[in-house]
Coordinates of C-alpha atoms in Angstrom, one line a residue:
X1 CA -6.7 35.2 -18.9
X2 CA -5.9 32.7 -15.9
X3 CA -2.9 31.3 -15.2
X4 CA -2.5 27.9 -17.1
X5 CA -1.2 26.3 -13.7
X6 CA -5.0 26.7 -12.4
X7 CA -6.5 25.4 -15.8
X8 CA -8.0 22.0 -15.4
X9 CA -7.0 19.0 -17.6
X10 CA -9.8 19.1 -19.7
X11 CA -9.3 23.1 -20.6
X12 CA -5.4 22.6 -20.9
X13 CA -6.5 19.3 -23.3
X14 CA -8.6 21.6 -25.4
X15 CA -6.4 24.3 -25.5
X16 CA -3.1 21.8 -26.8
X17 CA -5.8 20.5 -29.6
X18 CA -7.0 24.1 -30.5
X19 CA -2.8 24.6 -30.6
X20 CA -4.0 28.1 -28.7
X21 CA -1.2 26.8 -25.9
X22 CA 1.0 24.6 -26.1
X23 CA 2.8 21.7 -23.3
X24 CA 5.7 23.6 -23.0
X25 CA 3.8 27.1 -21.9
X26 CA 1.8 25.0 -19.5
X27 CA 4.7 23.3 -18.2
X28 CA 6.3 26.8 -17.6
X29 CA 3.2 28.3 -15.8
X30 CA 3.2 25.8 -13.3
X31 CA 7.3 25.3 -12.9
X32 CA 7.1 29.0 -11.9
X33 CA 4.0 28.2 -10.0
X34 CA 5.9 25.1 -7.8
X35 CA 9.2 28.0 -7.7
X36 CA 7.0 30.8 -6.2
X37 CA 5.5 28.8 -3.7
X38 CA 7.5 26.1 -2.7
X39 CA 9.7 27.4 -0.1
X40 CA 6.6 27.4 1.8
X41 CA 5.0 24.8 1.0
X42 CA 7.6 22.0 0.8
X43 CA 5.0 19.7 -1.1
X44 CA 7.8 18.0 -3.1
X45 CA 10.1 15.4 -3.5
X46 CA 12.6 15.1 -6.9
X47 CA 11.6 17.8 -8.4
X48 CA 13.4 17.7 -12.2
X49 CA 12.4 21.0 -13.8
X50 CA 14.9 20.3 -16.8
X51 CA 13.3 16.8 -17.2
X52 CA 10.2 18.3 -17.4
X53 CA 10.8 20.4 -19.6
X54 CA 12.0 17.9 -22.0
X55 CA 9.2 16.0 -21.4
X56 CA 6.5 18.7 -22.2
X57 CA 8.5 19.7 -25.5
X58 CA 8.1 15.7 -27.1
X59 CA 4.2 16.2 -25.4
X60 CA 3.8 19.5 -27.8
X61 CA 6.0 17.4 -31.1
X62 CA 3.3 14.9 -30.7
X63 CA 0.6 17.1 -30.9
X64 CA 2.2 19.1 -33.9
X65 CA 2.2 15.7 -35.2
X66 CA -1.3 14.4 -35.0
X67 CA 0.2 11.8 -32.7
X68 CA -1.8 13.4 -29.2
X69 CA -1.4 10.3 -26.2
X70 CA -4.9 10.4 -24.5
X71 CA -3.8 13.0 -21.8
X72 CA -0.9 14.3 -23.3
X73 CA 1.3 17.2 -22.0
X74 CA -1.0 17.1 -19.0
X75 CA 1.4 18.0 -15.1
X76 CA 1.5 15.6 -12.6
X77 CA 2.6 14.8 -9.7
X78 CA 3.1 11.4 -7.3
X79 CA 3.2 10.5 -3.8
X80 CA 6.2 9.6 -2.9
X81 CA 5.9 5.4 -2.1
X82 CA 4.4 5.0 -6.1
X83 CA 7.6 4.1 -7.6
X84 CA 8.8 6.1 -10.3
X85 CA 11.6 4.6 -12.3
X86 CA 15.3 6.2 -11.3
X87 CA 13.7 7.8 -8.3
X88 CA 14.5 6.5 -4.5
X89 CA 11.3 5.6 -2.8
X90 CA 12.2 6.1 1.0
X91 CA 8.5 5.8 2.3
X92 CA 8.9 9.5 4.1
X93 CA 11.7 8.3 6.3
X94 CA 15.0 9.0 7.2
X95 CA 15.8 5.6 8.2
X96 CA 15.9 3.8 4.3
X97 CA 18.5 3.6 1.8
X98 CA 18.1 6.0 -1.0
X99 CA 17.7 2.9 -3.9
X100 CA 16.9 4.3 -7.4
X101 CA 13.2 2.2 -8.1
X102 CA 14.1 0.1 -11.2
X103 CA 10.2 0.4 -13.0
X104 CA 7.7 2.7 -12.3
X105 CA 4.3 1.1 -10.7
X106 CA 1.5 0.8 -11.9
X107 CA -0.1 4.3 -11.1
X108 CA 2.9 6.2 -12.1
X109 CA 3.1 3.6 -15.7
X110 CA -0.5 4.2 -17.0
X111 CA 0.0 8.3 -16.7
X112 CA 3.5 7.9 -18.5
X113 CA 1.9 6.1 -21.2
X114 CA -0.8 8.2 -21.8
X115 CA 1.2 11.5 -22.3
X116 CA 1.3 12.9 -18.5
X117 CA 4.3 15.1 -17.9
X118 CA 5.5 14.0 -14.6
X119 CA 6.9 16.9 -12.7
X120 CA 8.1 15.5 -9.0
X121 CA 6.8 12.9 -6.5
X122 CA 4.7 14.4 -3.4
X123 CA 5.8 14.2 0.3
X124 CA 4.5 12.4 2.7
X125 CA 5.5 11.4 6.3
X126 CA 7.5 8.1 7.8
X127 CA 6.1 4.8 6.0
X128 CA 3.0 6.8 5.5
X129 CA 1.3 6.1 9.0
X130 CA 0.2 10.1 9.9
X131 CA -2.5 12.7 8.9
X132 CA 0.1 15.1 8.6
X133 CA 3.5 16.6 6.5
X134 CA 5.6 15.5 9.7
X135 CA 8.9 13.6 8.6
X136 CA 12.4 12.2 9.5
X137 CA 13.5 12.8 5.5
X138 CA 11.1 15.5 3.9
X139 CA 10.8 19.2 4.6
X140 CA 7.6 20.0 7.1
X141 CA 4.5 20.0 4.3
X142 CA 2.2 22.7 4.8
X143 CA -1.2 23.7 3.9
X144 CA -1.8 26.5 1.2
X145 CA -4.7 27.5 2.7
X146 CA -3.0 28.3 5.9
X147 CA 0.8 28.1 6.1
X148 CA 0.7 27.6 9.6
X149 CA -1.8 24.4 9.5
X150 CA -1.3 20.8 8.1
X151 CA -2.1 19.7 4.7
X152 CA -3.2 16.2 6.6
X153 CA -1.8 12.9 5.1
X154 CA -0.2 10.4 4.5
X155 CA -0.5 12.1 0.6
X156 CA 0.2 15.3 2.1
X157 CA 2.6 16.7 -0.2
X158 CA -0.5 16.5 -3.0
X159 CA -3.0 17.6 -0.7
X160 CA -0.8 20.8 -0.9
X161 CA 0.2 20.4 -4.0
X162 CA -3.2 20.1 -5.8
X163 CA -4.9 23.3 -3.8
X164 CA -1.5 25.5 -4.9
X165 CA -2.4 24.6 -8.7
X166 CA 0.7 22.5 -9.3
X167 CA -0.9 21.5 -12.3
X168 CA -4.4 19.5 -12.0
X169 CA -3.3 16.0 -11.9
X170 CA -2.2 14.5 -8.5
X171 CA -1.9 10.4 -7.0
X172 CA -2.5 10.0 -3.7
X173 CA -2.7 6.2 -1.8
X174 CA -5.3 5.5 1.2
X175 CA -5.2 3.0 3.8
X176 CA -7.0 4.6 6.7
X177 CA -7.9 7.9 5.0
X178 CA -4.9 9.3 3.4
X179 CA -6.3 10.6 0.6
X180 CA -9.7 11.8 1.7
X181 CA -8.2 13.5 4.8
X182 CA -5.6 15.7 2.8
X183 CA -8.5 16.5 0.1
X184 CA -10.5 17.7 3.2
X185 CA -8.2 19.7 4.5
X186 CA -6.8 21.2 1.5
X187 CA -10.0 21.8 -0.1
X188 CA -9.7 19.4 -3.3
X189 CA -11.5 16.6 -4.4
X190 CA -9.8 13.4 -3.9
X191 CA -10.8 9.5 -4.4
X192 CA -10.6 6.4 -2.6
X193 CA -11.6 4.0 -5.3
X194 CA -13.0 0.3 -4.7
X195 CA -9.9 -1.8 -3.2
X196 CA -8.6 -3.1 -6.4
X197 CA -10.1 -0.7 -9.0
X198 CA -6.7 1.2 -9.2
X199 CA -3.8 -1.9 -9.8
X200 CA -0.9 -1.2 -7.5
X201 CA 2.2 -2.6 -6.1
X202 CA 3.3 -3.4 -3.7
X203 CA -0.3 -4.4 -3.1
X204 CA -1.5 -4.6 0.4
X205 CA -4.8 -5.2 2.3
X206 CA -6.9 -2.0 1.9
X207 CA -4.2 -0.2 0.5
X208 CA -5.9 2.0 -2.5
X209 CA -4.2 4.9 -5.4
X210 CA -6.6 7.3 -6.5
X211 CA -6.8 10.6 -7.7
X212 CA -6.4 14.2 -6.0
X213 CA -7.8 17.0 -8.6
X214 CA -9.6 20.1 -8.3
X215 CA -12.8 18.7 -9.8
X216 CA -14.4 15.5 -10.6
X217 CA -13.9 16.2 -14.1
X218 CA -10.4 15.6 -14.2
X219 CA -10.3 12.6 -12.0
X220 CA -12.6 10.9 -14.2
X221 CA -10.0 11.6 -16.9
X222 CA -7.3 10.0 -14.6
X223 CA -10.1 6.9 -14.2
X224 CA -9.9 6.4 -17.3
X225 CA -6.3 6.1 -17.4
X226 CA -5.1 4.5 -13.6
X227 CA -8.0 1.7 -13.7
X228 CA -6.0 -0.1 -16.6
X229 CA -4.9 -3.6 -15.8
X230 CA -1.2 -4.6 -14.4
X231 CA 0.0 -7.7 -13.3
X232 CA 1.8 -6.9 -10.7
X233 CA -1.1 -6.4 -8.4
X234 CA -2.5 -9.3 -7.4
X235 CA -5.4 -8.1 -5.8
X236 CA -6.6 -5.8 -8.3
X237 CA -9.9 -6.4 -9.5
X238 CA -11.1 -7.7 -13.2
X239 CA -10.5 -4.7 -15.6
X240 CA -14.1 -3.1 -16.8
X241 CA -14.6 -0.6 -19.4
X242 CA -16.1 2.0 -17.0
X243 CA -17.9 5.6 -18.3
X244 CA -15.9 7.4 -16.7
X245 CA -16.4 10.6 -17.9
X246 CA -20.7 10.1 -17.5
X247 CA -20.8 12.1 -14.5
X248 CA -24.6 13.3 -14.9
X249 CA -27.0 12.1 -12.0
X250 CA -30.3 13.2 -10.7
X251 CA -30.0 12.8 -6.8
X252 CA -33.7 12.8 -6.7
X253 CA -35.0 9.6 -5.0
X254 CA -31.9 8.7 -4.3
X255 CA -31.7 7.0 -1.0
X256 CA -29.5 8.9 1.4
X257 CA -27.9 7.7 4.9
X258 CA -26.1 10.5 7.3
X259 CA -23.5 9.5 9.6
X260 CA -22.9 12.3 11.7
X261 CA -21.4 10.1 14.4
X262 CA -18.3 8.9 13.7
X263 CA -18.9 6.5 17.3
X264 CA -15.0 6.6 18.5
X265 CA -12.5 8.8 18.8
X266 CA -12.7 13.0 18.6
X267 CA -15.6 15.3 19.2
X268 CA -17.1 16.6 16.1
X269 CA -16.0 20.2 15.5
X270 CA -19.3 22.8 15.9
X271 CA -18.3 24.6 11.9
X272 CA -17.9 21.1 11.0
X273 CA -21.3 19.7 11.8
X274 CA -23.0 22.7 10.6
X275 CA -21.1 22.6 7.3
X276 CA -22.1 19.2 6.8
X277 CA -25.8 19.4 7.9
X278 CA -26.2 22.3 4.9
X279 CA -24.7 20.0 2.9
X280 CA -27.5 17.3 4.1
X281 CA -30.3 19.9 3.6
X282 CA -29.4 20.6 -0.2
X283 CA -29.8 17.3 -0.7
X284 CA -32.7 17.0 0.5
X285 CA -33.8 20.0 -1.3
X286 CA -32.8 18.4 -4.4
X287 CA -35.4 15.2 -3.8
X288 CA -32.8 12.8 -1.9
X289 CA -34.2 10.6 1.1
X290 CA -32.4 11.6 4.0
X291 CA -31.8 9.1 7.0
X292 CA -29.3 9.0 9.7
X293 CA -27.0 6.1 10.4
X294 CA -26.1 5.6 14.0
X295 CA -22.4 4.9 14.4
X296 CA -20.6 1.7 14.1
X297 CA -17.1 2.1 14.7
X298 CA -16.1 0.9 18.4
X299 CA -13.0 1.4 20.2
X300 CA -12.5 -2.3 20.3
X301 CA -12.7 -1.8 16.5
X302 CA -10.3 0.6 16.3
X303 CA -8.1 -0.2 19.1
X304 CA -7.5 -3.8 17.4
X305 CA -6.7 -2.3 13.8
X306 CA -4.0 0.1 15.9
X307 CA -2.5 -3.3 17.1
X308 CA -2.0 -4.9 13.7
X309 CA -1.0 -1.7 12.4
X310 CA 1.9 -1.1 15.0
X311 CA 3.0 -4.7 14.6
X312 CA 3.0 -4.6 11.2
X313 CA 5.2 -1.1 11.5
X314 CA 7.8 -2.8 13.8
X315 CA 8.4 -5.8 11.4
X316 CA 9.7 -3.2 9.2
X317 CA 11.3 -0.6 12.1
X318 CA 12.7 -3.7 14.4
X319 CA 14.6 -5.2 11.7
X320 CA 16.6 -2.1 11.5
X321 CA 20.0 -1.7 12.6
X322 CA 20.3 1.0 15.9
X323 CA 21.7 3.6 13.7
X324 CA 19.1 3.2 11.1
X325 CA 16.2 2.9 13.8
X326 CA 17.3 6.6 15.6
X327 CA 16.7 8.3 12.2
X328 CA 12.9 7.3 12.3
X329 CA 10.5 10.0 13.6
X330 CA 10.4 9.5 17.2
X331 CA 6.4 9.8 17.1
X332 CA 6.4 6.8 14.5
X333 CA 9.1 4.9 16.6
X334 CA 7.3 5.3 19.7
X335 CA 4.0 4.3 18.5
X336 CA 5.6 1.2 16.6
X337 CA 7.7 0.1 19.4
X338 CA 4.6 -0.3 21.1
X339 CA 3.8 -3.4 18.3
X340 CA 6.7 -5.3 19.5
X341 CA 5.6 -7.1 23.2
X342 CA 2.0 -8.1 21.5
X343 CA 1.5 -11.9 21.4
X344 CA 0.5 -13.5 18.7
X345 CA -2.9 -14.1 19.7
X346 CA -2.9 -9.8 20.5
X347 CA -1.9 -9.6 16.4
X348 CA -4.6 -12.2 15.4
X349 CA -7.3 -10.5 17.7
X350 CA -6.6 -7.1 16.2
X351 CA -6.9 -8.5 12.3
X352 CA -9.9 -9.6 13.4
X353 CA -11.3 -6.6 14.8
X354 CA -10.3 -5.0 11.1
X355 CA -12.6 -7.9 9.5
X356 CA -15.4 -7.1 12.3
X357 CA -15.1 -3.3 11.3
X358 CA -15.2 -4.6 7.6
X359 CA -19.0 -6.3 8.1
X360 CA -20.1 -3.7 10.3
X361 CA -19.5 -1.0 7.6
X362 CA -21.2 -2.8 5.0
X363 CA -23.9 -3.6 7.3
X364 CA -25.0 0.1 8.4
X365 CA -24.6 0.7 4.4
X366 CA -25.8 -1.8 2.8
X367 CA -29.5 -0.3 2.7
X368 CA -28.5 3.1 0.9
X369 CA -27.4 4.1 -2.7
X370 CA -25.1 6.3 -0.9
X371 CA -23.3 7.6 2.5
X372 CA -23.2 11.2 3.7
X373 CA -20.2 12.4 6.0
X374 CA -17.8 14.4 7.8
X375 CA -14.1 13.5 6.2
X376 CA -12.6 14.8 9.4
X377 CA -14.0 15.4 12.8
X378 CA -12.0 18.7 12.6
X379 CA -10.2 21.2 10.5
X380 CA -6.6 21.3 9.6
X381 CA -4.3 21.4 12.7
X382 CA -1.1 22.8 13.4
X383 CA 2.0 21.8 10.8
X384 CA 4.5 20.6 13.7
X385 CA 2.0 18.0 15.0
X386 CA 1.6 14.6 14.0
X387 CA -1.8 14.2 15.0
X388 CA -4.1 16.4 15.8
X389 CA -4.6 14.5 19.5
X390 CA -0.6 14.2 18.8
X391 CA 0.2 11.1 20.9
X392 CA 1.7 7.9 20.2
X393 CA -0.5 5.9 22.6
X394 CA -3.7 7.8 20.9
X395 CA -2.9 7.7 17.2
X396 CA -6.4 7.5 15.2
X397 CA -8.6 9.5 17.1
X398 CA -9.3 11.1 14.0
X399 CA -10.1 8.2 11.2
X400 CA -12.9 7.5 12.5
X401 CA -15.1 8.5 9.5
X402 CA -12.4 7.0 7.1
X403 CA -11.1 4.0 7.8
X404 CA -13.9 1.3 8.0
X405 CA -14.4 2.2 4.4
X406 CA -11.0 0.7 3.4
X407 CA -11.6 -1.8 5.5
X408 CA -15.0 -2.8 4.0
X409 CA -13.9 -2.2 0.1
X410 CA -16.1 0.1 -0.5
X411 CA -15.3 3.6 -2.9
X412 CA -15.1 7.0 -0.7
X413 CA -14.5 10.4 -2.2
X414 CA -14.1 14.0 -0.4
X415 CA -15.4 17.2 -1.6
X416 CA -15.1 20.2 -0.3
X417 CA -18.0 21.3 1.6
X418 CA -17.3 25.0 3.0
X419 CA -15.0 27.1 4.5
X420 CA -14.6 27.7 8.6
X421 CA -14.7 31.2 9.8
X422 CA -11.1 31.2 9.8
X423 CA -10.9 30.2 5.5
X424 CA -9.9 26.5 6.7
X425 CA -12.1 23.9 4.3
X426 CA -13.9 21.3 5.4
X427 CA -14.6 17.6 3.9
X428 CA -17.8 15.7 2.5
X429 CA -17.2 12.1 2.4
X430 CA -19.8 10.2 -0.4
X431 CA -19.6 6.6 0.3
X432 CA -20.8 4.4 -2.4
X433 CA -21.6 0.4 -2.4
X434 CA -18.7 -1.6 -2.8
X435 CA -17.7 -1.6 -6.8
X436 CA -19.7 1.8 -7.3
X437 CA -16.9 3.9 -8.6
X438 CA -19.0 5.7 -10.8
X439 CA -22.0 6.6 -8.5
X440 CA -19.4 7.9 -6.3
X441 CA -17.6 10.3 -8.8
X442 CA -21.5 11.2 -10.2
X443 CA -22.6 12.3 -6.6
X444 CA -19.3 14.2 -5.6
X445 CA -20.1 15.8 -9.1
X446 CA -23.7 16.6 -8.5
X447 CA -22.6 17.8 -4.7
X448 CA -20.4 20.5 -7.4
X449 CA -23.2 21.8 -8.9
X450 CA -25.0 22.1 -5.7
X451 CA -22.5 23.5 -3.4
X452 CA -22.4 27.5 -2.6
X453 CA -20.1 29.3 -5.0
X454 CA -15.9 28.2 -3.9
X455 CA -13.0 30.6 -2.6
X456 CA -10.7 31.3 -5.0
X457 CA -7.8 29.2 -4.8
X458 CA -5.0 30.3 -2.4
X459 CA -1.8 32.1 -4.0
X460 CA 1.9 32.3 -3.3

């Protein structure tokens, strides 16, 4: 029998109704799970194993009592900037006062509500602006698969977390790829839902929560639960009754672009692009109408969303006292500082390059039911670096393939793809047409079914 910290939701969900285990002996697997492991890994952040405890034994009282919540008794973790009520919230960084959050947000509410038995929040790096477990406050992040490599990021404590089996249930957030990027690299699946879909606060422009699971299966059960309505975020979109859990498709017909190019930044890996061309050819086996999409992404593109990005990053790091401001990363310091001479017409010009990046995605989309592509141009990197290009003055050499699709609205998932010579996975990104949720989760489920038979999961 397999450890219950590697069951999925829906076999722990079954098992609590059948009463052949309970909340608490789930909650125990994966405690000693997080214990065994996380000395390496260094994936969380508040970890309360008493508090979970206490929290899986009223999950298994309910179920006694024929009073089940939808995903009750279910582990879960959350990155660390969704608020958690009682919890500090210091954004991966050194440099903030430890506040306890007064309210959970919206992400962490609709899981509490439903039954989930919280277990920590996930680490991530300062104010969430790297692809990697680097930080001023958190403990280096590392990947299970290779404790040498990165788990990616900004959600890179449940990148980690997720592949390690601490429990099936994982949030993540996504602004340039910060979801999809850990999922690559850590081998789980992990969506970036329609800007909106998922209500969150603080909202900000094509700033997303989603899911990080080890199948579609159970991130459709978190849909189900996350997309609820909140008026907090003011962007969110209307609330729909979505079928979540309909995750059957026939890819047959379908109508298929390829981006193999992501047009700026790093060369695409060799293993990469041969992992992801198999991927291409069993969909095409499978009936799909495979054509290429040249790249759109320019460096004026991308060079104009760094701008905004660092100038939006020095607001927050300028305003700091000198004390404060020396316990930043110095990577993140360095690269904001260089936000602080830009004119206002610099600032303007590089929001603008974010909306031009916006029509061009939906442009060299717009004519396909869905998008094939790399998540990554490369595999996990080394731990200690912030990047894998690991400069300041060079900082998103690698989002190339991720970050028009939050800029343009549109649903993104990764799923794992294969595994390097080395063991090291590697990412397929299905794109979907803006408000396509759905079609999304159904192609990363049929990709599932499709895919050559998966690694087992690494172990402590």
């Amino acid at each position: 029998m397999t450890d219950p910290a590697d069951w999925t939701a829906a076999e722990m969900l079954e098992a609590f109704a059948s009463r052949q285990v309970s909340p608490v002996e789930v909650a125990r697997s994966v405690i000693a799970r997080i214990e065994a492991y996380e000395p390496k890994l260094q994936a969380l952040y508040a970890f309360d194993p008493d508090g979970v405890m206490a929290d899986a034994k009223a999950s298994e009282a309910r179920w006694i009592h024929g009073e089940a919540k939808p995903l009750d008794g279910i582990p879960a973790t959350i990155k660390e900037n969704i608020a958690t009520r009682g919890t500090p919230v210091p954004l991966g960084t050194a440099a903030r006062d430890l506040v306890p959050a007064a309210e959970d947000a919206p992400p962490a509410a609709r899981l509490r509500e439903d039954g989930v038995v919280i277990l920590a929040k996930t680490t991530m790096p300062d104010y969430g602006m790297l692809s990697s477990g680097l930080s001023s406050f958190h403990p280096l992040a590392r990947n299970p698969w290779n404790l040498s490599k990165n788990p990616g990021g900004s959600s890179a404590g449940a990148g980690a977390a997720a592949a390690a089996g601490y429990g099936p249930f994982h949030i993540g957030t996504d602004i340039g790829g910060s979801i999809r990027l850990p999922a690559g690299w850590c081998g789980v699946f992990g969506l970036k839902p329609s800007f909106g879909r998922i209500p969150i606060d603080p909202a900000y422009y094509g700033r997303v929560a989603g899911p990080m699971t080890r199948t579609v299966h159970d991130a459709a059960l978190m849909m189900r639960s996350l997309v609820r309505p909140d008026v907090r975020d003011t962007m969110s979109l209307p609330f729909q009754e979505l079928p979540w859990l309909d995750l059957e498709i026939d890819v047959a017909g379908l109508k298929i672009g390829v981006m193999m190019e992501a047009g700026i930044g790093i060369s695409l890996d060799a293993e990469v692009r041969t992992c992801i061309e198999k991927a291409v050819k069993k969909f095409a086996a499978a009936g799909a109408v495979i054509e290429e999409i040249p790249p759109f992404v320019t460096r004026e593109m991308l060079d104009g969303l760094d701008d905004f990005w660092r100038q939006r990053a020095w607001m927050d790091i300028g305003a700091l006292d000198e004390e404060q401001r020396s316990r930043v990363l110095p990577y993140i310091l360095a690269w904001a500082e260089g936000g602080k001479s830009l004119t206002g017409s610099e600032v303007y010009s590089g929001m603008n390059q974010m909306m031009v990046m916006r029509h061009a995605a939906v442009a060299a989309t717009k004519d396909f039911d869905f998008v094939l592509s790399p998540v990554a141009p490369v595999v996990a990197y080394q731990a200690e670096l912030a990047s894998p290009v690991h400069d300041p003055e060079e900082p998103f050499e690698h989002i190339g393939y991720t970050v028009a699709f939050n800029m343009s609205d549109q649903p993104a998932a990764s799923v794992n793809a294969g595994f390097t010579a080395a063991g090291l996975p590697i990412g397929l990104q299905i794109i979907g047409r803006r408000f396509d949720d759905i079609g999304v989760m159904r192609v990363s489920r049929a990709w599932e079914r499709m895919r050559d038979a998966q690694r087992p999961w690494p172990t402590p």
